Structures are given as C-alpha cells and as structure tokens.
Amino acid sequence: HTQTIWVLGDQLSPNNAALTAADPASAVVLMIESKARGALRHYHKKKLLLVYSAMRHFANDLRQAGWTVDYHLLTDTPDFESGLKRHLETHHPTSIQLTEPNSFIETTALKKLARKLNTDLTLLPTQQFLCPRADFLAWASPRKRLLMEDHYRRLRKQTCYLMQKNGEPVGGQWNFDHDNRKTFSDWHKAGRPTTPIPALKPDTITREVAALIDTEFADNPGTTENFSLPVDRHHALKWLDNFITHRLPTFGDYEDLMVSTEPVLFHSLISPLINLGLLTPQECAEKAITAYENGHAPLPAVEGFVRQIIGWREYINGIYWLRGPDYAKENALHAHRPLPDWFYHGNVPMSCLNHVLHQVIDTGWNHHIQRLMILGNFCLLAGIRPDQTLRWFTEMYVDANEWVMAANVVGMICHADGGLITTKPYAAGSAYINRMSDYCPSCQFDPKLKTGPQACPFNYLYWNFYDQHADRFNNNPRTSMPVKNWLKRPPKDQQAVRDSATTFLKTWVPVPE
Ligand code: SF4
C-alpha cells in the first residue's frame, strides 16, 4: 500500500470523497481515535459514545468491503500526532488523502501536523453537503443581506426537488409553514397522537465503547445509559425509513409542539446520523419526496422536512465557512452574563427549562423548538454570553459540530451577528410557550402574570430585553412594534419590569463580583 486515506470521525459517509476516489487494493484507510480531540470540549457522554462507536462500526464495514484499515484506539492514542506518526512508521505512504474536515479547527490543526511530520496531505472537497463550499461562497459573498429563503429556493431549483416542469414549486408555493404550526390544544383535541421510535439495543462494540467513555470521560455531562441511536449505515437507513413510514406524515403538523412526556414526537432524529455521514442529505430529501409522490405524506410535512435538509442545514454550513472562525466570537448585543451552572444539571424552578434541560442531560438531544424557543430564548433574554452559549450547545448535543452550532447559536439564538442571518431576534414571552407546550400548568410561576415574584420570568425578561435594546430594534420594521409598545407603557410599569428582571437575574444568572 502506498496511499493512505484518512477518515475523520464525522466523515463516515458512503460519499467520502477520499474513499470513493481510491482503490482498496492499493490504499490503506487510517482512522484515529484521538483522546485530545475527544477532550477538546466537555462533550456529553452520549455524543462521544455515538462518534467512537460509529467510527469502529465504519472501520468494520470497510474491512468487510475489502479495505485494509489501520485503526488507532483511544486508549493508546493521546492525540492525532501520535496516531499519524505510528501510521507513517508502519505504512510509509507516499501520499495521504483526506476529505476536507468539517471545521476550521481540524483543517488548521491537521495541515499543521502534516507539515510538522513532513508528510504530503491532499484535501479533497467534501461531498457531505449538497452545496459545495465554493458555490455557497460565490453566491453569498456579494450579498448585503443573507436570507435562508433565497438560498433554499436556489437549491430547490438546482436539485429539482418538489419542482414542477414549468419552474414553479409543487403546490404553487415555496413554504407551507402556516399549515404546520399546530398547538398543544390542537394535539390534545386530536387525541394526543404519538408514534414510538424504534428501540435499538446497543451491540457489543457500543457496550465496549460505553465502558471506555465511562472510564476515560467520567466527569463529562450526561450518561451512556439507555443509548439507542443507530451507529452504522445499515441501521441508519432503517431508522430513516421508519421515520418516513411512521412519523413524516404527521411531522409538519406538530413540528413546533413541545410535550413533556414525548421528547421526540414526530421528529426524524436523523441530524446526528447525517452529520456523521451515515446518511446523505440527498437520500433523506429524496425518500421524503417519494413518500409525497406516492401519496403517503402530505406536502406541508414533506416541504417542511426538505427545507430543514436542503435549506437550513446547507445554509448554516455555508454561513460557517463564509464568516470564518471569528463568527463564533461575535457579540453584537454585548451580552455579558456567564452561562449559569444549572445548564449542566437542570434543577431550576422554571418548568419549561427544567424539562428541556433534563431531557438533553439524559439523552443528548432536544428538538429544534425546545432549543430555539426555550433554551435559546432564555439565553437571549437573560443576556448570556454568546461564546459560552455556543460552547454549551456544542458540548451537549449528539448532533452538534462546530459548523452546525456557530450560525445556529451565534446568529439565530443570540442574535450576536447583529441580524446577518435573521431579520429579528427569536424572543418570546410565556404566551408562546404556553400555547405550544404543556410545561406551564406544572410550573410554580404564573404565565399570566407580568411582574413580581410569581410572574413567569420569560414575561419580564422579554420586556427588559426590549428595554435594553430599544434603540437597535426600534429601527427594524420587524421589531419596532414591541419597542413602541414598550415605550408607551407607564414609567411605573416599566420600572416594575426592570425590578423583577434585576431580582431574577441576580439569583439565577449571576455575574461574579
Ligand atoms: Fe416556563 Fe414561564 Fe411557563 Fe413556567 S410559566 S413553564 S417559566 S413559560
């Protein structure tokens, strides 16, 4: 073997560009479980379990397909350097091919490492996204304002997904979200429909990796118990089919719903699998479209799902490469409070936060509305530092990668890019949460009260937020309404909001002296 194909832990894709370009007879595949990479952040145990188990399964699948795999285990591999050195000494490759990493950190670190070890490293463009990086940059760079919708329509046309022959979208419109926002009371009236997700049992490899994580990363958040995600392509495809058959038809209706006893509802839970490479975005979108064409799933559900995959996912990735590593440091609203410790144990009296945090600590996953409108909304309103919010989101979620979380957290949640990718901040008081969930009836706070010790904190934090940023948001047509309403309030009411917010923040989101 003269050629090495290096495969990273989130490149476990049938479309891995370096693998598809090589021949199993003349190449050896290198895979390294770097302890330092696993310890780069305080990752949730289920996230580490997913990645390392999926890597080991991928290596086995490659061996079965006739590849030679040089696999370096976590226990004897302190970092990428030690793994690569050992590989070079044993295999003496003339060249190393690597699909371009999905993050700046890894791209920089691995290039530097190759120079240090005096080895020739060639990067190939990734195929894990529909939209090549260069193509997104060429489209986005000249634009003053970036809108996901513009990018989404462009990709719909390019892929011909849900398009008619005359160039119009199927169903005559691009977006069916107004059909998708069913509330908690709609769900209740419909007889509280649910569908179980498949219960996958961990196999021997996963159990071995779980024991390893429990020893090597004992202090990390979460637990390895009750892990039930797919860890190889075979099971990932079955998982996808199960979603398409059982949950996709109702996915759109209850996309934004939050039910304390039903963490998954009709969501696909495929983001961890696509982001590792076990599923391709094309096959996910195409299977959903086929379900629509066969009359199995309605258009609003399918369009909403396709928008998540070819719209949001690609857009968020594009923004990451467009804005560069400094994007993660932006803080346009000057939010300065540290992320409180209770984000790691979830013991707070606010029932919504309590439920959502306990769920992510247990499972490593929440659906998008829980992330955006409960946790994210709270971080925004409480003025928590975007860099610390970003770190927490990157650590805690099984589907998190640097590229996913940068624009999602800094841009969408914290509005810290000053509105580059969203036209208004995702801020809401208790009315939204009460309508879309069952969290409020069991809460010690009253969603109807606006100020005082019994009032829902989201209510006064919401107005306190607009008080603090009145100048900025008064000039934006999409946010001038709440600001005008705020400015019209009697000074006494305004002061009551500020007082309630100050008292709450001092206790629950303190700034160290
Ligand atoms: Fe959350 Fe407020 Fe409802 Fe309590 S009352 S669950 S804090 S929105």
Coordinates of C-alpha atoms and ligand atoms in Angstrom, one line a residue:
H1 CA 0.0 0.0 0.0
T2 CA 1.4 3.3 -1.0
Q3 CA -1.5 5.6 -0.5
T4 CA -3.3 6.5 2.8
I5 CA -6.9 7.6 3.0
W6 CA -7.5 9.3 6.3
V7 CA -11.1 9.2 7.6
L8 CA -12.2 11.5 10.4
G9 CA -14.9 10.7 13.0
D10 CA -17.6 12.8 11.2
Q11 CA -16.7 11.6 7.7
L12 CA -18.3 8.2 7.9
S13 CA -20.1 8.6 4.6
P14 CA -20.7 6.4 1.6
N15 CA -19.8 9.6 -0.3
N16 CA -16.5 10.2 1.5
A17 CA -14.6 11.8 -1.4
A18 CA -11.2 10.4 -0.5
L19 CA -12.6 6.9 -0.2
T20 CA -14.6 6.9 -3.4
A21 CA -11.5 8.1 -5.3
A22 CA -9.3 5.3 -4.0
D23 CA -8.9 1.6 -4.7
P24 CA -9.0 -0.9 -1.7
A25 CA -6.2 -2.9 -3.3
S26 CA -3.6 -0.1 -3.3
A27 CA -4.7 2.1 -0.4
V28 CA -4.9 1.8 3.4
V29 CA -7.5 3.6 5.5
L30 CA -6.3 5.5 8.5
M31 CA -8.7 6.1 11.4
I32 CA -7.5 7.7 14.7
E33 CA -9.5 8.0 18.0
S34 CA -7.6 11.0 19.4
K35 CA -8.0 11.4 23.1
A36 CA -7.1 15.1 22.8
R37 CA -9.8 15.7 20.2
G38 CA -12.4 13.9 22.4
A39 CA -11.3 16.1 25.3
L40 CA -11.3 19.4 23.3
R41 CA -14.6 20.2 24.9
H42 CA -16.6 18.8 27.8
Y43 CA -18.8 16.7 25.4
H44 CA -21.9 14.8 26.5
K45 CA -21.1 11.2 27.1
K46 CA -23.7 10.0 24.5
K47 CA -22.1 12.2 21.9
L48 CA -18.7 10.6 22.5
L49 CA -20.3 7.2 22.5
L50 CA -22.0 7.8 19.2
V51 CA -18.9 9.1 17.5
Y52 CA -16.5 6.4 18.7
S53 CA -18.9 3.5 18.2
A54 CA -19.8 4.7 14.7
M55 CA -16.1 5.0 13.8
R56 CA -15.5 1.4 14.9
H57 CA -18.5 0.2 13.0
F58 CA -17.4 2.1 10.0
A59 CA -14.0 0.5 10.1
N60 CA -15.5 -3.0 10.4
D61 CA -17.8 -2.2 7.4
L62 CA -14.7 -1.1 5.4
R63 CA -12.8 -4.2 6.3
Q64 CA -15.8 -6.3 5.1
A65 CA -15.8 -4.5 1.9
G66 CA -12.1 -5.4 1.3
W67 CA -10.2 -2.4 2.7
T68 CA -7.2 -2.5 4.9
V69 CA -7.9 -0.3 7.9
D70 CA -5.2 1.0 10.3
Y71 CA -7.3 1.9 13.4
H72 CA -5.8 3.6 16.4
L73 CA -7.7 3.1 19.6
L74 CA -8.4 5.9 22.1
T75 CA -6.6 4.2 25.0
D76 CA -3.2 4.2 23.2
T77 CA -3.6 7.4 21.2
P78 CA -3.2 10.7 23.1
D79 CA -3.6 12.8 20.0
F80 CA -3.7 12.8 16.2
E81 CA 0.1 13.3 16.1
S82 CA 0.9 10.1 17.9
G83 CA -1.6 8.2 15.7
L84 CA -0.3 9.6 12.5
K85 CA 3.4 9.1 13.5
R86 CA 2.7 5.5 14.2
H87 CA 1.0 5.1 10.9
L88 CA 3.8 6.7 8.9
E89 CA 6.4 4.5 10.6
T90 CA 4.4 1.3 9.8
H91 CA 3.0 2.0 6.4
H92 CA 5.3 4.6 4.7
P93 CA 2.6 6.0 2.5
T94 CA 3.7 8.2 -0.5
S95 CA 0.7 10.4 0.0
I96 CA -2.2 11.0 2.3
Q97 CA -5.7 11.9 1.0
L98 CA -8.2 13.4 3.3
T99 CA -11.7 14.8 2.6
E100 CA -11.6 18.4 3.8
P101 CA -12.5 18.5 7.5
N102 CA -15.9 19.9 8.5
S103 CA -14.4 22.5 10.9
F104 CA -11.7 25.3 10.9
I105 CA -10.1 23.8 14.0
E106 CA -9.4 20.5 12.3
T107 CA -8.4 21.9 9.0
T108 CA -5.8 24.1 10.5
A109 CA -4.6 21.5 13.0
L110 CA -4.2 18.7 10.5
K111 CA -2.4 20.8 7.9
K112 CA 0.0 22.0 10.5
L113 CA 0.5 18.4 11.7
A114 CA 1.3 17.2 8.2
R115 CA 3.9 20.0 7.8
K116 CA 5.4 19.1 11.1
L117 CA 5.7 15.4 10.2
N118 CA 6.9 16.4 6.8
T119 CA 4.2 14.4 5.0
D120 CA 2.2 15.2 1.9
L121 CA -1.5 15.8 2.8
T122 CA -4.1 16.4 0.0
L123 CA -7.5 17.7 0.8
L124 CA -10.5 16.8 -1.4
P125 CA -13.8 18.7 -1.5
T126 CA -16.4 17.2 0.8
Q127 CA -19.5 15.5 -0.6
Q128 CA -21.4 15.5 2.7
F129 CA -23.4 18.6 1.6
L130 CA -25.4 19.3 -1.4
C131 CA -24.0 22.7 -1.9
P132 CA -20.2 22.8 -2.4
R133 CA -18.5 25.4 -0.1
A134 CA -17.1 27.4 -3.1
D135 CA -20.5 27.5 -4.6
F136 CA -22.1 28.9 -1.5
L137 CA -19.3 31.5 -1.0
A138 CA -19.7 32.7 -4.6
W139 CA -23.5 33.1 -4.1
A140 CA -23.4 34.6 -0.7
S141 CA -20.2 36.9 -0.8
P142 CA -21.6 39.7 -2.9
R143 CA -25.0 39.9 -1.0
K144 CA -25.7 42.6 1.6
R145 CA -28.4 40.6 3.3
L146 CA -28.5 36.9 3.5
L147 CA -31.8 35.1 3.6
M148 CA -32.2 31.4 4.0
E149 CA -35.2 31.5 1.8
D150 CA -33.2 32.8 -1.2
H151 CA -30.7 30.0 -0.7
Y152 CA -33.4 27.5 -0.3
R153 CA -35.2 28.4 -3.5
R154 CA -31.9 28.3 -5.4
L155 CA -31.2 24.8 -4.2
R156 CA -34.8 23.6 -4.9
K157 CA -34.3 24.8 -8.5
Q158 CA -30.9 23.3 -8.7
T159 CA -31.9 19.9 -7.4
C160 CA -35.4 19.9 -9.0
Y161 CA -36.7 18.8 -5.6
L162 CA -40.5 19.4 -5.4
M163 CA -40.5 21.4 -8.6
Q164 CA -42.9 21.4 -11.5
K165 CA -41.7 21.3 -15.1
N166 CA -42.7 25.0 -15.6
G167 CA -40.1 26.0 -12.9
E168 CA -42.8 26.6 -10.3
P169 CA -42.7 24.9 -6.9
V170 CA -45.0 21.9 -6.4
G171 CA -48.3 23.0 -4.8
G172 CA -47.8 26.6 -6.1
Q173 CA -45.8 27.9 -3.1
W174 CA -42.4 27.5 -1.6
N175 CA -43.4 27.2 2.0
F176 CA -46.4 25.7 3.8
D177 CA -45.5 26.6 7.4
H178 CA -48.8 28.2 8.1
D179 CA -50.3 24.7 7.9
N180 CA -47.6 23.3 10.2
R181 CA -47.9 25.2 13.5
K182 CA -50.4 23.1 15.5
T183 CA -50.6 24.0 19.2
F184 CA -50.7 21.9 22.3
S185 CA -54.5 22.2 22.5
D186 CA -54.8 21.0 18.8
W187 CA -52.7 18.0 19.7
H188 CA -54.8 17.3 22.8
K189 CA -58.1 17.6 20.8
A190 CA -56.7 15.2 18.1
G191 CA -56.4 12.5 20.9
R192 CA -52.7 13.1 21.7
P193 CA -51.3 11.1 18.8
T194 CA -47.8 9.7 19.1
T195 CA -45.7 7.0 17.4
P196 CA -42.9 5.1 19.2
I197 CA -39.4 5.5 17.8
P198 CA -37.5 2.2 17.3
A199 CA -35.8 0.9 20.4
L200 CA -32.3 -0.1 19.3
K201 CA -30.2 -2.2 21.7
P202 CA -26.5 -1.4 21.9
D203 CA -24.4 -4.2 20.4
T204 CA -21.0 -5.5 21.7
I205 CA -19.0 -2.7 20.2
T206 CA -21.3 0.0 21.6
R207 CA -21.2 -1.6 25.0
E208 CA -17.4 -1.7 24.9
V209 CA -17.2 1.9 23.9
A210 CA -19.7 2.9 26.6
A211 CA -17.4 1.3 29.3
L212 CA -14.5 3.1 27.8
I213 CA -16.3 6.5 27.8
D214 CA -17.4 5.9 31.4
T215 CA -13.7 5.5 32.4
E216 CA -11.9 7.9 30.1
F217 CA -14.5 10.7 30.3
A218 CA -16.0 10.0 33.7
D219 CA -16.6 13.7 34.6
N220 CA -18.3 14.7 31.3
P221 CA -22.0 15.6 31.3
G222 CA -24.7 13.0 30.7
T223 CA -24.7 9.3 30.9
T224 CA -24.0 6.4 28.4
E225 CA -27.1 4.5 29.7
N226 CA -30.2 4.0 27.5
F227 CA -28.3 4.8 24.3
S228 CA -30.5 3.9 21.4
L229 CA -29.2 5.6 18.3
P230 CA -28.0 3.8 15.1
V231 CA -24.2 3.6 14.9
D232 CA -23.8 2.2 11.3
R233 CA -25.2 2.8 7.9
H234 CA -27.4 -0.3 7.8
H235 CA -29.3 0.8 10.9
A236 CA -29.2 4.4 10.0
L237 CA -31.1 3.6 6.7
K238 CA -33.7 1.6 8.6
W239 CA -34.1 4.5 11.1
L240 CA -34.7 6.9 8.2
D241 CA -37.2 4.5 6.7
N242 CA -39.0 4.2 10.0
F243 CA -39.4 8.0 10.2
I244 CA -40.6 8.2 6.6
T245 CA -43.2 5.5 7.1
H246 CA -44.4 6.3 10.6
R247 CA -43.7 10.0 11.6
L248 CA -43.2 12.0 8.4
P249 CA -46.9 12.1 7.6
T250 CA -47.6 14.0 10.9
F251 CA -44.2 15.7 11.2
G252 CA -45.4 19.0 9.8
D253 CA -48.5 19.3 11.9
Y254 CA -46.6 19.1 15.2
E255 CA -43.2 20.3 14.2
D256 CA -43.2 23.2 16.8
L257 CA -45.0 21.3 19.6
M258 CA -43.4 20.5 23.0
V259 CA -44.8 17.8 25.2
S260 CA -43.1 16.9 28.4
T261 CA -43.7 13.2 28.2
E262 CA -43.0 12.9 24.4
P263 CA -39.5 14.2 23.7
V264 CA -39.3 13.1 20.1
L265 CA -42.9 13.3 18.9
F266 CA -42.8 13.2 15.1
H267 CA -39.3 14.4 14.6
S268 CA -36.9 12.4 12.5
L269 CA -33.9 12.4 14.9
I270 CA -31.6 11.9 11.9
S271 CA -29.4 15.0 12.4
P272 CA -26.8 13.1 14.4
L273 CA -26.7 10.5 11.6
I274 CA -26.4 12.9 8.7
N275 CA -23.8 15.0 10.5
L276 CA -21.6 11.9 11.0
G277 CA -22.0 10.9 7.3
L278 CA -24.1 7.7 8.0
L279 CA -26.9 9.2 5.9
T280 CA -26.6 11.5 2.9
P281 CA -28.7 14.6 2.7
Q282 CA -29.8 13.6 -0.8
E283 CA -31.3 10.3 0.2
C284 CA -33.1 11.8 3.2
A285 CA -34.7 14.5 1.0
E286 CA -35.4 12.1 -1.9
K287 CA -37.1 9.5 0.3
A288 CA -39.4 12.1 1.8
I289 CA -40.3 13.4 -1.7
T290 CA -41.1 9.9 -2.9
A291 CA -43.4 9.5 0.1
Y292 CA -45.2 12.6 -1.1
E293 CA -45.4 11.4 -4.6
N294 CA -46.8 8.1 -3.5
G295 CA -49.5 9.8 -1.6
H296 CA -48.1 8.6 1.7
A297 CA -47.2 12.0 3.3
P298 CA -48.8 15.5 2.8
L299 CA -46.9 18.3 1.0
P300 CA -46.6 20.6 4.0
A301 CA -44.9 17.9 6.0
V302 CA -42.6 16.9 3.2
E303 CA -41.8 20.5 2.2
G304 CA -41.0 21.4 5.8
F305 CA -38.7 18.4 6.1
V306 CA -36.9 19.1 2.8
R307 CA -36.4 22.7 3.9
Q308 CA -34.7 21.5 7.1
I309 CA -32.3 19.4 5.0
I310 CA -31.5 21.4 1.8
G311 CA -32.5 24.8 3.3
W312 CA -31.4 25.2 6.8
R313 CA -28.6 22.6 7.1
E314 CA -26.8 23.7 4.0
Y315 CA -27.3 27.4 4.8
I316 CA -25.9 27.1 8.3
N317 CA -22.9 25.2 7.0
G318 CA -22.4 27.8 4.2
I319 CA -22.5 30.7 6.8
Y320 CA -19.9 28.9 8.9
W321 CA -17.4 28.9 6.0
L322 CA -18.4 32.3 4.8
R323 CA -17.9 34.1 8.2
G324 CA -14.8 32.3 9.3
P325 CA -13.6 31.4 12.8
D326 CA -14.3 34.9 14.2
Y327 CA -18.0 34.5 13.7
A328 CA -18.0 32.4 17.0
K329 CA -16.8 35.5 18.8
E330 CA -19.4 38.0 17.7
N331 CA -21.5 39.7 20.4
A332 CA -23.5 42.5 18.8
L333 CA -25.9 42.8 21.8
H334 CA -23.0 42.9 24.3
A335 CA -24.5 40.1 26.3
H336 CA -22.1 39.6 29.3
R337 CA -23.7 37.2 31.8
P338 CA -21.9 33.9 32.2
L339 CA -23.9 30.8 31.4
P340 CA -25.2 29.6 34.8
D341 CA -24.1 26.2 36.1
W342 CA -27.6 24.9 36.2
F343 CA -27.5 24.4 32.5
Y344 CA -25.5 21.3 33.4
H345 CA -27.9 19.8 36.0
G346 CA -31.2 21.4 35.1
N347 CA -32.5 21.9 38.6
V348 CA -34.4 25.2 38.2
P349 CA -38.0 26.1 39.2
M350 CA -38.9 27.2 35.7
S351 CA -40.8 24.1 34.5
C352 CA -40.0 24.6 30.8
L353 CA -36.3 25.0 31.3
N354 CA -36.3 22.1 33.8
H355 CA -37.9 19.7 31.4
V356 CA -35.8 20.6 28.4
L357 CA -32.5 20.6 30.3
H358 CA -33.2 17.2 32.0
Q359 CA -34.0 15.8 28.6
V360 CA -30.8 16.9 27.0
I361 CA -28.8 15.8 30.0
D362 CA -30.4 12.4 29.8
T363 CA -30.4 11.9 26.0
G364 CA -28.1 14.5 24.4
W365 CA -30.9 15.7 22.2
N366 CA -33.8 18.2 22.1
H367 CA -35.9 19.1 19.1
H368 CA -35.4 22.5 17.4
I369 CA -38.2 24.4 19.1
Q370 CA -37.0 23.3 22.5
R371 CA -33.5 24.5 21.6
L372 CA -34.6 27.8 20.0
M373 CA -37.7 28.9 22.0
I374 CA -36.9 27.6 25.4
L375 CA -33.2 27.4 26.0
G376 CA -32.1 29.8 23.2
N377 CA -34.9 32.3 24.0
F378 CA -33.8 32.2 27.7
C379 CA -30.1 32.8 26.8
L380 CA -31.1 35.7 24.5
L381 CA -33.4 37.4 27.0
A382 CA -31.1 36.9 30.0
G383 CA -28.1 38.3 28.1
I384 CA -25.9 35.2 28.4
R385 CA -22.6 35.4 26.6
P386 CA -22.9 34.0 23.1
D387 CA -19.4 32.3 23.3
Q388 CA -20.5 30.4 26.4
T389 CA -23.9 29.6 25.0
L390 CA -22.2 28.3 21.8
R391 CA -19.8 26.2 23.9
W392 CA -22.7 24.6 25.8
F393 CA -24.7 23.8 22.7
T394 CA -21.6 22.3 21.0
E395 CA -20.9 20.1 24.0
M396 CA -24.4 18.9 24.9
Y397 CA -26.0 17.7 21.7
V398 CA -25.4 14.4 19.9
D399 CA -25.8 16.2 16.5
A400 CA -23.5 19.1 17.4
N401 CA -20.4 20.1 15.4
E402 CA -18.5 23.3 15.3
W403 CA -20.1 24.2 11.9
V404 CA -23.7 23.4 13.0
M405 CA -23.7 25.4 16.1
A406 CA -21.8 28.6 15.0
A407 CA -24.7 30.1 13.0
N408 CA -27.4 28.4 14.9
V409 CA -26.3 29.8 18.3
V410 CA -24.4 33.0 17.5
G411 CA -26.7 34.0 14.7
M412 CA -30.2 32.6 15.3
I413 CA -30.3 32.2 19.1
C414 CA -28.1 35.0 20.4
H415 CA -28.7 37.5 17.5
A416 CA -25.0 38.2 18.2
D417 CA -24.2 38.8 14.5
G418 CA -26.4 41.9 14.6
G419 CA -29.1 40.3 12.3
L420 CA -26.9 39.0 9.5
I421 CA -28.9 35.8 9.1
T422 CA -32.2 36.5 10.9
T423 CA -34.4 39.5 10.4
K424 CA -35.5 39.6 14.0
P425 CA -34.4 38.0 17.3
Y426 CA -36.2 34.8 18.4
A427 CA -37.6 36.4 21.6
A428 CA -40.9 35.3 23.2
G429 CA -42.7 35.5 26.5
S430 CA -44.8 32.9 28.2
A431 CA -47.8 33.2 25.8
Y432 CA -45.9 31.3 23.0
I433 CA -44.5 28.7 25.4
N434 CA -47.9 28.1 27.0
R435 CA -49.6 27.7 23.6
M436 CA -47.0 25.3 22.2
S437 CA -46.4 23.1 25.2
D438 CA -47.7 21.6 28.4
Y439 CA -44.9 23.0 30.6
C440 CA -46.8 25.9 32.2
P441 CA -49.5 24.0 34.2
S442 CA -46.9 22.3 36.4
C443 CA -44.8 25.4 36.9
Q444 CA -44.5 27.4 40.1
F445 CA -44.7 30.6 38.1
D446 CA -47.8 32.0 36.6
P447 CA -47.6 32.5 32.8
K448 CA -50.3 35.2 33.0
L449 CA -48.5 37.5 35.5
K450 CA -46.1 40.0 34.1
T451 CA -44.1 41.2 37.1
G452 CA -43.5 40.2 40.7
P453 CA -42.2 37.0 42.4
Q454 CA -45.0 34.8 41.0
A455 CA -44.8 36.1 37.4
C456 CA -43.3 34.0 34.6
P457 CA -39.7 35.1 34.2
F458 CA -40.0 35.0 30.4
N459 CA -42.5 37.8 30.6
Y460 CA -40.4 40.4 32.3
L461 CA -37.2 39.3 30.7
Y462 CA -38.8 39.7 27.4
W463 CA -39.7 43.4 28.0
N464 CA -36.5 44.0 29.8
F465 CA -34.7 42.8 26.7
Y466 CA -36.6 45.3 24.5
D467 CA -35.9 48.0 27.1
Q468 CA -32.2 47.4 26.9
H469 CA -32.1 47.2 23.1
A470 CA -34.8 49.7 22.3
D471 CA -32.6 51.9 20.1
R472 CA -31.4 49.0 18.0
F473 CA -34.8 47.3 17.5
N474 CA -36.8 50.5 17.1
N475 CA -35.2 50.9 13.7
N476 CA -36.1 47.5 12.4
P477 CA -39.5 47.2 10.8
R478 CA -39.9 43.6 12.1
T479 CA -39.2 44.6 15.7
S480 CA -40.4 48.2 16.0
M481 CA -43.8 47.1 17.2
P482 CA -42.8 45.6 20.6
V483 CA -40.4 48.5 21.1
K484 CA -43.2 51.0 20.5
N485 CA -45.5 49.1 22.9
W486 CA -42.8 49.1 25.5
L487 CA -42.1 52.9 25.2
K488 CA -45.8 53.6 25.6
R489 CA -46.0 51.8 28.9
P490 CA -46.3 54.0 32.0
P491 CA -42.9 54.6 33.7
K492 CA -44.2 52.8 36.9
D493 CA -44.9 49.6 34.9
Q494 CA -41.5 49.8 33.1
Q495 CA -39.8 50.1 36.5
A496 CA -41.7 47.0 37.8
V497 CA -40.4 45.0 34.8
R498 CA -36.8 46.2 35.4
D499 CA -37.0 45.4 39.1
S500 CA -38.4 41.9 38.5
A501 CA -35.7 41.2 35.9
T502 CA -32.9 42.5 38.1
T503 CA -34.0 40.4 41.1
F504 CA -34.4 37.3 39.0
L505 CA -31.1 37.7 37.1
K506 CA -29.2 38.3 40.4
T507 CA -30.3 34.9 41.7
W508 CA -30.4 32.7 38.5
V509 CA -27.9 34.3 36.1
P510 CA -25.4 36.0 38.5
V511 CA -22.4 37.9 37.3
P512 CA -19.5 37.1 39.6
E513 CA -18.2 40.2 41.5
Ligands
SF4_1 FE1 -41.8 28.4 31.5 FE2 -43.0 30.6 32.4 FE3 -44.4 28.5 31.6 FE4 -43.0 28.4 33.9 S1 -44.8 29.8 33.4 S2 -43.2 26.8 32.3 S3 -41.2 29.6 33.3 S4 -43.1 29.8 30.3

